[in-house]
Coordinates of C-alpha atoms in Angstrom, one line a residue:
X1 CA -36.6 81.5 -25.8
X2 CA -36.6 77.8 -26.4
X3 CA -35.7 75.5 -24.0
X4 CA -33.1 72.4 -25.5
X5 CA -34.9 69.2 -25.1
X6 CA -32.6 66.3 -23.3
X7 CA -35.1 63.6 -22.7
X8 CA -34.3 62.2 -26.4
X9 CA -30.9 61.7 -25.9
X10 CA -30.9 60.4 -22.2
X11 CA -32.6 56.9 -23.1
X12 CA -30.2 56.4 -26.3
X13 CA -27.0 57.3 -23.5
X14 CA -27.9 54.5 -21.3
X15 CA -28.6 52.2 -24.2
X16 CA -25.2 52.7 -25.5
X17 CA -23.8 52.4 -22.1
X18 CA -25.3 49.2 -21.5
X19 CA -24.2 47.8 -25.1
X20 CA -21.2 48.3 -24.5
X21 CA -20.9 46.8 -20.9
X22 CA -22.1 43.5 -21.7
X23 CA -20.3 43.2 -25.0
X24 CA -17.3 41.3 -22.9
X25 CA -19.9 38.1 -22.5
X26 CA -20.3 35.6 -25.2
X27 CA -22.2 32.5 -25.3
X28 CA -19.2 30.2 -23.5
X29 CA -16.9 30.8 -20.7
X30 CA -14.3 28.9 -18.5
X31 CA -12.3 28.7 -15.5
X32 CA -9.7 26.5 -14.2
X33 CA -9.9 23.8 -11.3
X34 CA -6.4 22.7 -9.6
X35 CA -5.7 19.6 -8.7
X36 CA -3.6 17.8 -6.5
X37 CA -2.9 14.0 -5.8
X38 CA -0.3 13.0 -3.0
X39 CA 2.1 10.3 -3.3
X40 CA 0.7 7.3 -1.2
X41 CA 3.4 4.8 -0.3
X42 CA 2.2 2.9 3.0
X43 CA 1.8 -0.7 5.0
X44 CA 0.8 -2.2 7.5
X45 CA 0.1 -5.8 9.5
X46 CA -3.1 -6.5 10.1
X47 CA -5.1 -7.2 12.8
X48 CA -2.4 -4.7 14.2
X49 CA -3.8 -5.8 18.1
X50 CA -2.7 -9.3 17.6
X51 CA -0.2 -8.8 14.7
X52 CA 2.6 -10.9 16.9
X53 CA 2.4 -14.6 16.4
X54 CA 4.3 -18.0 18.4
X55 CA 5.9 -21.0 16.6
X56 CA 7.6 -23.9 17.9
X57 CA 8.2 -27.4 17.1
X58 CA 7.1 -30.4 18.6
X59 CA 10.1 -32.7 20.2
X60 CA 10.0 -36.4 18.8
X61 CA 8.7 -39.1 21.1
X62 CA 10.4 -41.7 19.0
X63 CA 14.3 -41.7 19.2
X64 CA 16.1 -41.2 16.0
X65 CA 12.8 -39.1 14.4
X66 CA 13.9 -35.1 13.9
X67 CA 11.7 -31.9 15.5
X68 CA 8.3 -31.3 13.8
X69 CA 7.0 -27.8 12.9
X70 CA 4.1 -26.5 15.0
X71 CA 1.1 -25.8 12.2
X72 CA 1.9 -22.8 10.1
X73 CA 0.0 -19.2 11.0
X74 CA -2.2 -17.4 8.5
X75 CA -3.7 -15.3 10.7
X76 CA -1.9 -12.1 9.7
X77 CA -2.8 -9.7 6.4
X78 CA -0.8 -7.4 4.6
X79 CA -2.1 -4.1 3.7
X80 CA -1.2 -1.4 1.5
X81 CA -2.1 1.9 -0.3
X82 CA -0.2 3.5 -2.8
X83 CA -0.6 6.3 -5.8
X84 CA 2.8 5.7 -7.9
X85 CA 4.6 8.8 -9.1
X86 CA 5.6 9.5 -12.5
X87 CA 8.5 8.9 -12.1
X88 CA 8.7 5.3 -10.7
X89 CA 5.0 3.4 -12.4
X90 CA 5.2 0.8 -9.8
X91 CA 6.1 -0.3 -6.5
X92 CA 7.5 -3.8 -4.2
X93 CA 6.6 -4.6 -1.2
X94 CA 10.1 -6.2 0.3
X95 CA 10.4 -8.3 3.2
X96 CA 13.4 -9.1 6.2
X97 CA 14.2 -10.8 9.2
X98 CA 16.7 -8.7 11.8
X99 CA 18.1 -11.7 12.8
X100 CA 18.5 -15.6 11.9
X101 CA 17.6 -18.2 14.1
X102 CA 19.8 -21.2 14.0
X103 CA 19.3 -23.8 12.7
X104 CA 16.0 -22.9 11.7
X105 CA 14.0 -21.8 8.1
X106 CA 11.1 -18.8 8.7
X107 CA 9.1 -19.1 5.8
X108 CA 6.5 -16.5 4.2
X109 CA 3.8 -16.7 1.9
X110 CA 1.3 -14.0 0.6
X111 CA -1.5 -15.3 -0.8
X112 CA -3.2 -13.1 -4.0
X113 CA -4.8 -9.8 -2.8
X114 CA -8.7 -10.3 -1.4
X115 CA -11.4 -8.0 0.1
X116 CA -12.3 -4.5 -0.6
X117 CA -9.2 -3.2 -2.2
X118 CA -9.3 -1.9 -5.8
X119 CA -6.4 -0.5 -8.3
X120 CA -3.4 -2.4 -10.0
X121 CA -3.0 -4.7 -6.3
X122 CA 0.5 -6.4 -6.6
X123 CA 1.5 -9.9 -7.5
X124 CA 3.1 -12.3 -4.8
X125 CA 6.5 -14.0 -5.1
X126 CA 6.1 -17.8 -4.3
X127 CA 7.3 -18.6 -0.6
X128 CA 10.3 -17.3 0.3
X129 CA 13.0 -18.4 3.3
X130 CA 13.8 -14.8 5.4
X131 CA 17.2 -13.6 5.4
X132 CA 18.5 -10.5 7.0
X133 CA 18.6 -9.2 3.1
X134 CA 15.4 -6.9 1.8
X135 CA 13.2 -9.8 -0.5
X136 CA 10.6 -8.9 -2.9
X137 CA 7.4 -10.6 -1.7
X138 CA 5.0 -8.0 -3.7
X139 CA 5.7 -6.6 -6.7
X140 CA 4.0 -4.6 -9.2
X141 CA 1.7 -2.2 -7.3
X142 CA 0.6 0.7 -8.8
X143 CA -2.1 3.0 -7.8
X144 CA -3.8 1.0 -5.6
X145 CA -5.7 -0.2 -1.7
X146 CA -6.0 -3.5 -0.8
X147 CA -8.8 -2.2 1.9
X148 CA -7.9 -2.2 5.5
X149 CA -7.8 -4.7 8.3
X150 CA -8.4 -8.6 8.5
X151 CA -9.6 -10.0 5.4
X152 CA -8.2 -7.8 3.4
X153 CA -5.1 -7.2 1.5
X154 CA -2.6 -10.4 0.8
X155 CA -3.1 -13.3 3.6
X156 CA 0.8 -14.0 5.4
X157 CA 1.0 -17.5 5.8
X158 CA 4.5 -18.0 8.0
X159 CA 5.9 -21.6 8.7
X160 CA 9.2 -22.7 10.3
X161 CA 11.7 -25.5 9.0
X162 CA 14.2 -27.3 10.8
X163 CA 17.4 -26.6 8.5
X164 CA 18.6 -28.3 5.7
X165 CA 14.7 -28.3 4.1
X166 CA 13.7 -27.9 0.6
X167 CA 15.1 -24.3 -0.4
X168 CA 16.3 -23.6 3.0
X169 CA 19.4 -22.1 4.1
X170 CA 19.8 -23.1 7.6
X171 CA 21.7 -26.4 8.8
X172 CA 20.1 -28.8 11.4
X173 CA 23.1 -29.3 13.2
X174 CA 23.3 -25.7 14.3
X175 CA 19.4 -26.0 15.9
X176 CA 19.8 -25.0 20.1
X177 CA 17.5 -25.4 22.3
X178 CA 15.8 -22.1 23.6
X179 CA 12.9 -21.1 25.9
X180 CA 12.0 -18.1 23.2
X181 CA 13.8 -16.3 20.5
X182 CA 11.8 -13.0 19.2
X183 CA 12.7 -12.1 15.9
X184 CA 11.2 -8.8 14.0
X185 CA 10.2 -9.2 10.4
X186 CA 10.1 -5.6 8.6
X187 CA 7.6 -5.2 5.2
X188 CA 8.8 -2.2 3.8
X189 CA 6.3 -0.6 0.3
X190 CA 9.0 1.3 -2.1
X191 CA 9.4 2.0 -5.7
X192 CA 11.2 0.1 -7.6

């Protein structure tokens, strides 16, 4: 009796086998990657150790001649980052007082955005007199970063103004003397 002979078909079995495993390959492939970007809305003074500043005026030594305004302060910077939404393309930085002074003007300018930032930075309003209302003093950030710290970012130039100046809204007959009178001014970053 003959013995059937299965080494033949054993090497053609596997070569099938094999065909058909890698016949789900072809000569591209993919794969997906998420994503995701937060919403950035934030601000802050700068150098935040030395971010509260003194003004004064200078009494007359001549009768008849008004009070004089110390020197203005630049020595504060704004700073900002922000990633707009879809919804809202770009955002303000807006600017208040808590509480008015008598008699007297507190003034605010931002200088043009310097330093390491990058993006769509914001453009600055020209000065503008604080008032217990929310001002725009940036407007038109979009995705941006000014950088951080001094140097960086729009440069706040505040000045004071006995009332009754150029664009002002206080009166110099309600000026009082005082020893000190803090007042908070509050930069808030939101869409527009």
């Amino acid at each position: 009796m003959k013995k059937p002979n299965f080494t033949l078909l054993l090497p053609v079995a596997v070569l099938v086998l094999s065909a058909r495993l890698s016949a789900q390959d072809t000569n591209t492939d993919n794969h997906t990657i998420t994503i995701s970007v937060p919403e950035v809305a934030l601000v802050d003074i700068e150098p935040a150790a030395t971010k509260n500043i003194t003004l004064g005026f200078t009494a007359p030594t001549e009768a008849g001649n008004p009070v004089v305004a110390n020197a203005a302060n630049n020595t504060l910077w704004l700073n900002y980052s922000s990633i707009k939404s879809v919804a809202d393309p770009t955002r303000n930085v807006s600017v208040r007082l808590n509480a008015l002074v008598p008699g007297i003007d507190i003034r605010v300018t931002a200088a043009a955005a310097t330093g390491a930032g990058g993006g769509t930075l914001g453009v600055p309003a020209a000065q503008l007199v604080l008032s217990a209302a929310d001002q725009t003093l940036i407007s038109g950030i979009g995705s941006a970063y000014t950088g951080n710290g001094a140097n960086n970012g729009h440069n706040l130039t505040y000045s004071l103004a006995p009332g009754s100046g150029p664009g002002g809204v206080a009166a110099y007959a309600d000026l009082q003397a005082t020893a000190t009178t803090v007042a908070t001014v509050t930069y808030t970053i939101s869409d527009n």
